[in-house]
C-alpha positions as a printed NumPy array, in Angstrom:
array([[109.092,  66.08 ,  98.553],
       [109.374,  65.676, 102.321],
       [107.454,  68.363, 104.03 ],
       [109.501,  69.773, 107.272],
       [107.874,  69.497, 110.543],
       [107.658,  73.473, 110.261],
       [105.535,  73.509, 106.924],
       [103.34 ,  70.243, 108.669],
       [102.658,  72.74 , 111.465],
       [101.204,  75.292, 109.578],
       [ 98.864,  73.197, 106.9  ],
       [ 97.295,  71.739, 110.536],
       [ 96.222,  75.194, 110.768],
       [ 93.759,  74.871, 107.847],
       [ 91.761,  72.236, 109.519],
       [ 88.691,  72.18 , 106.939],
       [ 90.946,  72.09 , 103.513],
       [ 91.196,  69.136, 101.362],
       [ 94.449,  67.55 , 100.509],
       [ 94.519,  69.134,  96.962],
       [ 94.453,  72.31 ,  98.532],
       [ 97.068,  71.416, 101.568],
       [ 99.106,  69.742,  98.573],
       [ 99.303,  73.33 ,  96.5  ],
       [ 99.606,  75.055,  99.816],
       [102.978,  72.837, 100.578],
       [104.285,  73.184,  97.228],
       [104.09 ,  77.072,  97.562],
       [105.843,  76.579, 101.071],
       [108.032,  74.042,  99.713],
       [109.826,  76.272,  97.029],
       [112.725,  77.995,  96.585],
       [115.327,  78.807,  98.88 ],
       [112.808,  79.677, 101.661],
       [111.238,  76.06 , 101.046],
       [110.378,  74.432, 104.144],
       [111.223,  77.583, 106.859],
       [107.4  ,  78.571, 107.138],
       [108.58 ,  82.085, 105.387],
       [107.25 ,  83.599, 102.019],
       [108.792,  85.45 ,  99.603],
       [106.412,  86.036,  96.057],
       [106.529,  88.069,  93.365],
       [103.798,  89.766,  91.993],
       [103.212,  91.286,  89.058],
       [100.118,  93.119,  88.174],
       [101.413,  96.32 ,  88.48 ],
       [100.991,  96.675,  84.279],
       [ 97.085,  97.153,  84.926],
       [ 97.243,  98.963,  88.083],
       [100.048, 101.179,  86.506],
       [100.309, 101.078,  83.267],
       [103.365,  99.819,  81.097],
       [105.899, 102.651,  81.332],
       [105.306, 103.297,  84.524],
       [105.727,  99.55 ,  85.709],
       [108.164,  98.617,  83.105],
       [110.468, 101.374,  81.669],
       [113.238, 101.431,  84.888],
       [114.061,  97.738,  83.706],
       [112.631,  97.363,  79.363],
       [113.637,  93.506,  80.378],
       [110.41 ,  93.672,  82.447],
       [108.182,  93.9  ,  79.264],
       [108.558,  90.299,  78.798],
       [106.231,  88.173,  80.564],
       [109.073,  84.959,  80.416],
       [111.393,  87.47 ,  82.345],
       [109.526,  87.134,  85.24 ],
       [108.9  ,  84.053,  85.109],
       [112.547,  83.863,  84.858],
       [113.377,  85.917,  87.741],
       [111.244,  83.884,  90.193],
       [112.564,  80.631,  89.554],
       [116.642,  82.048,  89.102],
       [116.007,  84.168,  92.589],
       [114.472,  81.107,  94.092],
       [111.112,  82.279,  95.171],
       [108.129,  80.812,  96.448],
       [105.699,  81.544,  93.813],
       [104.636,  83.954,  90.992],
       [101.542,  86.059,  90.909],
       [ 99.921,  87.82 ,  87.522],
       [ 97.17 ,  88.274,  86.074],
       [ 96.075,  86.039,  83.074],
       [ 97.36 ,  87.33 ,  80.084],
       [101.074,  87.035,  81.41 ],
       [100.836,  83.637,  82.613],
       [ 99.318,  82.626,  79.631],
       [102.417,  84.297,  77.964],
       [104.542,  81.773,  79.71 ],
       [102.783,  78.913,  81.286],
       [104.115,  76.438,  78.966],
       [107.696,  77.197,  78.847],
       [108.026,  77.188,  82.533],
       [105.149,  74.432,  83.293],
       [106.368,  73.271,  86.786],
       [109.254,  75.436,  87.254],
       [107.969,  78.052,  90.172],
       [104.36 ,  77.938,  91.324],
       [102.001,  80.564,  89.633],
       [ 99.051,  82.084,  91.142],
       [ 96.482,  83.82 ,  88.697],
       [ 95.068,  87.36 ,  89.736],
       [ 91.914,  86.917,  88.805],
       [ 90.402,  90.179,  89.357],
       [ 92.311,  93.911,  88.744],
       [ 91.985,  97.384,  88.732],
       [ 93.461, 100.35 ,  86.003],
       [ 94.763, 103.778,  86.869],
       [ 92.652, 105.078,  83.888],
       [ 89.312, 104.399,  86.101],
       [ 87.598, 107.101,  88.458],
       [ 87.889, 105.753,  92.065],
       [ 86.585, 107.686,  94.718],
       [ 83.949, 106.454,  97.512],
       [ 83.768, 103.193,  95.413],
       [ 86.825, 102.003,  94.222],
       [ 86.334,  98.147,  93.167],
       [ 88.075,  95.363,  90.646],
       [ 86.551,  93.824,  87.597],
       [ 86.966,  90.064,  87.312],
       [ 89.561,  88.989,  84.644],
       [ 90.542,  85.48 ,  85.477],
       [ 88.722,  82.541,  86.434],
       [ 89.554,  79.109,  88.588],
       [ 89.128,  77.46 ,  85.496],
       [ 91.837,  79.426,  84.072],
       [ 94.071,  78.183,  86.848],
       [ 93.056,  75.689,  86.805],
       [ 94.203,  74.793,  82.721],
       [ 97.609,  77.098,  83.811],
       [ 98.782,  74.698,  86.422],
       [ 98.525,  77.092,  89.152],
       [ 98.936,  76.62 ,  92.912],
       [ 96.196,  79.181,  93.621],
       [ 94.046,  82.124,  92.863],
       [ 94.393,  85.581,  94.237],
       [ 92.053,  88.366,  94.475],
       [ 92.153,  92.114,  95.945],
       [ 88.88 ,  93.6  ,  98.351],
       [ 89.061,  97.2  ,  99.304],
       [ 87.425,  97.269, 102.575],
       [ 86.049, 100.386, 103.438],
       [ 85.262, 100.931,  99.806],
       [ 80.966, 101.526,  98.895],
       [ 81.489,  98.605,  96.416],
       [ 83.353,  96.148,  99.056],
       [ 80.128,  94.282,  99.606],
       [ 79.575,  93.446,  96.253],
       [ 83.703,  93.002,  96.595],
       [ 83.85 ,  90.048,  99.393],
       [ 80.729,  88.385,  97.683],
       [ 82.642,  87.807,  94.799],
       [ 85.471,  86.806,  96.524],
       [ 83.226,  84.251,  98.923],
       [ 82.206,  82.548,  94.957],
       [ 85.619,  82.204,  93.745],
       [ 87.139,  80.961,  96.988],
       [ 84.055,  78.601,  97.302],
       [ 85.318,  77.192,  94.028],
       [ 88.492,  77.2  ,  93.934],
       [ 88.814,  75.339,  97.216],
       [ 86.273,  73.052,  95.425],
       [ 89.445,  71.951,  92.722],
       [ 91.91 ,  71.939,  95.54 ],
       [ 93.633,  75.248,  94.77 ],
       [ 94.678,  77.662,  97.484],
       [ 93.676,  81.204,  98.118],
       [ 95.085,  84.39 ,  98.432],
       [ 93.321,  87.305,  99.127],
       [ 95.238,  91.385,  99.078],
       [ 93.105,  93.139, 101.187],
       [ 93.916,  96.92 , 101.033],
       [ 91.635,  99.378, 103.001],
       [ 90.727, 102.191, 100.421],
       [ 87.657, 104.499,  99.688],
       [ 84.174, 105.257, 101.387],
       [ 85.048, 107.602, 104.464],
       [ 88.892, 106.207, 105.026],
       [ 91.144, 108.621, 104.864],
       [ 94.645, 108.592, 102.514],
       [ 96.705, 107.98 , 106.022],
       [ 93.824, 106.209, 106.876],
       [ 94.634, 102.861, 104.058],
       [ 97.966, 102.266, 106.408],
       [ 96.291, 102.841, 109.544],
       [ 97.419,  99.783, 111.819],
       [ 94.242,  99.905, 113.077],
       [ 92.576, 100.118, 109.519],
       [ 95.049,  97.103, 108.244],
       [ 94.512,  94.859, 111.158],
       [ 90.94 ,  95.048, 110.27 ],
       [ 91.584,  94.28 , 106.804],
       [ 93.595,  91.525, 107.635],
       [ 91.146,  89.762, 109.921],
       [ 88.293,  90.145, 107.263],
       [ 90.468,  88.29 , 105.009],
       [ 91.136,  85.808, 107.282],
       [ 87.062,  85.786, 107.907],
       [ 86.197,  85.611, 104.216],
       [ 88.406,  82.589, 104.193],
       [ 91.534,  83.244, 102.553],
       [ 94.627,  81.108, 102.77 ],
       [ 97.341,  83.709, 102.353],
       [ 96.5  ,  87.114, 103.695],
       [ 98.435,  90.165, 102.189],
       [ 98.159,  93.704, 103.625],
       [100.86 ,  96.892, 103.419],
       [103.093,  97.31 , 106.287],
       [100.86 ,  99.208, 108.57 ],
       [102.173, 102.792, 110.396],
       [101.271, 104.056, 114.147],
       [ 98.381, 106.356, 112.574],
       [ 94.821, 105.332, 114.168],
       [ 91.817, 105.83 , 112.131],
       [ 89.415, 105.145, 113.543],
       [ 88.088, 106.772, 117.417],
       [ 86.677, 103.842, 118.606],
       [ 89.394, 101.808, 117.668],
       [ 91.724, 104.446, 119.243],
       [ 90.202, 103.745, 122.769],
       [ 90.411, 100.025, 122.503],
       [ 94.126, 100.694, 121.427],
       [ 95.008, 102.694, 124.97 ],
       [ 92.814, 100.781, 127.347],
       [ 94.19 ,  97.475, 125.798],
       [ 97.943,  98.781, 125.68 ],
       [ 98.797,  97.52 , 122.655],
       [102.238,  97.999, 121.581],
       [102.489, 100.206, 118.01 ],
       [105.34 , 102.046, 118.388],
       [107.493, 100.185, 116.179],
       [106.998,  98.495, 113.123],
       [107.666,  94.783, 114.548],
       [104.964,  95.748, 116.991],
       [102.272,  96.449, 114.453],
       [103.461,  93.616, 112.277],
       [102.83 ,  91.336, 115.814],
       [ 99.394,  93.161, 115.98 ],
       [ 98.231,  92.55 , 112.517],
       [ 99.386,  89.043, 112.812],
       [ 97.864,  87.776, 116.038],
       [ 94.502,  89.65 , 113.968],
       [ 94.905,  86.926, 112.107],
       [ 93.708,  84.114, 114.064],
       [ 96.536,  84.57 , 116.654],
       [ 98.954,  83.079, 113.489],
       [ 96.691,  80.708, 112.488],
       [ 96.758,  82.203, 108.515],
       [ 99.906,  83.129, 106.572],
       [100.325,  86.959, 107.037],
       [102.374,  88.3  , 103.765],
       [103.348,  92.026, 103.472],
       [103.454,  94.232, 100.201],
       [106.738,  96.159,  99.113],
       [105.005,  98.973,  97.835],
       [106.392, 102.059,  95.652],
       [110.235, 101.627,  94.827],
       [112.132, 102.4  ,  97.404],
       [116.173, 102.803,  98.222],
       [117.686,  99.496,  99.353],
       [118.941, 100.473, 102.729],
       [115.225, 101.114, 103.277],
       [113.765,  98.167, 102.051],
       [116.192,  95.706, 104.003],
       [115.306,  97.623, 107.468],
       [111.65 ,  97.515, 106.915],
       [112.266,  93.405, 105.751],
       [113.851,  92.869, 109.083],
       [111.377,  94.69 , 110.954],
       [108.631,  92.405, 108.943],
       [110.885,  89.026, 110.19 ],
       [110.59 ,  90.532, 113.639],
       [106.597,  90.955, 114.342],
       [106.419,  87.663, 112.891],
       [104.864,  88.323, 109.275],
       [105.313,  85.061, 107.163],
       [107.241,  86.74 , 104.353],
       [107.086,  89.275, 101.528],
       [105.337,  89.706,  98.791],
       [107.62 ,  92.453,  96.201],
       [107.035,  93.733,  92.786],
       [108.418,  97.567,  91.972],
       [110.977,  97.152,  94.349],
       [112.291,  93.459,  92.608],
       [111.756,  93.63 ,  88.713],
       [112.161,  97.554,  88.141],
       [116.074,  96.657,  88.613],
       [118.471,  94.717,  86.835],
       [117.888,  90.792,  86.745],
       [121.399,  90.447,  88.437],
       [120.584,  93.553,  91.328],
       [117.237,  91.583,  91.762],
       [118.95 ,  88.773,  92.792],
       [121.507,  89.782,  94.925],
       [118.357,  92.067,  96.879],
       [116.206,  89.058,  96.965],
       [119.329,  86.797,  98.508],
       [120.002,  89.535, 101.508],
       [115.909,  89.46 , 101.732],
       [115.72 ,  85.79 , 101.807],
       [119.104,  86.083, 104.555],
       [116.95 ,  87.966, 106.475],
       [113.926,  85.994, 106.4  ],
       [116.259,  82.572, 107.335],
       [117.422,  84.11 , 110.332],
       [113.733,  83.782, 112.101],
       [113.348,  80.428, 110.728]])
């Protein structure tokens, strides 16, 4: 595999990383029929402990099957493939090789009170990607949250150690809890700030939500107007959050979030591919429809995404 002068641009940008982790890195940005552009597109599915089963899986009863996602990455071409452990265990072995996996290694459940403190248990470890095959680990903070301390600590052991085996790092970091409020978790000044503590705690791949024109925060508001940074549009927060991330420096990924019409979806992907975000990263809005609508969504997404390349 001959890396393209675009993918050998962006692993100079992780300057301290050894070459197992630049190697799993370039296979993730390597794959599928975005391989080589610099662009993203993964699917994750965790959404079965966040959710529940129904609620993730009963728009699509395929979906129940761990090997159907599996099968969807690697038939839509994607980059990579994100669960937690008990569905890649479910198919590691049938589809060793095939699409690069990343394990979840922590997760939340519907079922739990969150309020002021809203945090993740740990259910995965590096060894555990380490004996799946996977490119990397990945691993959701809620800042804002009362727990996020305890949050980013655990995060600043598992990165520590799974840079340590030469696996790569991703790191969702979704504003929620302690004073923030519901508009508040989209706030593009509340999601820039997520995504430059990701990019502080050290993660590889940083994904966020696409943010909205809402400020939070009233000392951020003032450094917004002085500063005359552009939010009016989605591209323009999408270049905002971005350049928070080391001016570009880290690969910026943005969530799907709750199903949405298609129409919608494909304007808010462009929109992405225009403030510069490195790709997607969609769930709901991929495997709750049929395997062959999946694909033909993901192939105008990827369209889309080819066009800035």
């Amino acid at each position: 595999m001959k890396l393209t002068s675009t993918v050998s641009r962006l692993l100079d940008n992780y300057e301290s990383d050894s070459p197992g982790t630049r190697a799993n890195l370039a296979r993730i940005l390597m794959q599928g029929k975005l391989g080589g552009t610099g662009r993203l597109l993964i699917l994750p599915v965790d959404q079965g402990f966040e959710h529940g089963p129904a609620r993730s899986f009963a728009p699509n009863p395929d979906a129940y099957d761990p090997h159907y996602h599996f099968e969807l990455a690697r038939d839509a071409g994607l980059s990579a493939y994100a669960a937690p452990l008990g569905m890649l265990e479910a198919g590691a072995g049938s589809f060793a090789g095939e699409v690069p996996s990343i394990l979840k290694v922590n997760s939340a459940n519907s079922l739990s009170r969150e309020k002021e403190a809203p945090s993740q248990a740990i259910t995965g470890s590096v060894r555990d990607a380490l004996r799946l095959g996977c490119s990397a680990i990945g691993y959701t903070m809620y800042p804002g949250s009362d727990a996020a301390y305890d949050m980013m600590s655990d995060f600043r052991d598992l990165a520590e150690e799974a840079k340590a085996c030469g696996l790569a790092v991703v790191l969702w970091s979704y504003p929620r809890g302690g004073a923030l409020s519901k508009e508040g978790e989209t706030a593009v000044d509340i999601v820039a700030y997520a995504a430059h503590m990701a990019a502080l705690a050290g993660a590889h791949i940083i994904k966020v939500k696409p943010p909205t024109a809402h400020i939070e925060l009233d000392a951020a508001r003032k450094a917004y107007e002085s500063n005359h940074i552009p939010i009016a549009t989605l591209a323009e927060r999408v270049r905002h959050v971005v350049q928070s991330c080391f001016n570009g420096r880290r690969l910026v990924v943005f969530s799907g979030g709750e199903a949405k019409g298609l129409d919608g979806l494909l304007d808010e992907i462009s929109q992405l591919r225009d403030g510069g975000a490195t790709g997607s990263i969609i769930g709901r809005n991929t495997f709750q429809r049929p395997k062959k609508d999946a694909i033909a969504m993901l192939d105008r997404i990827i369209g889309i995404y080819r066009q800035a390349a």
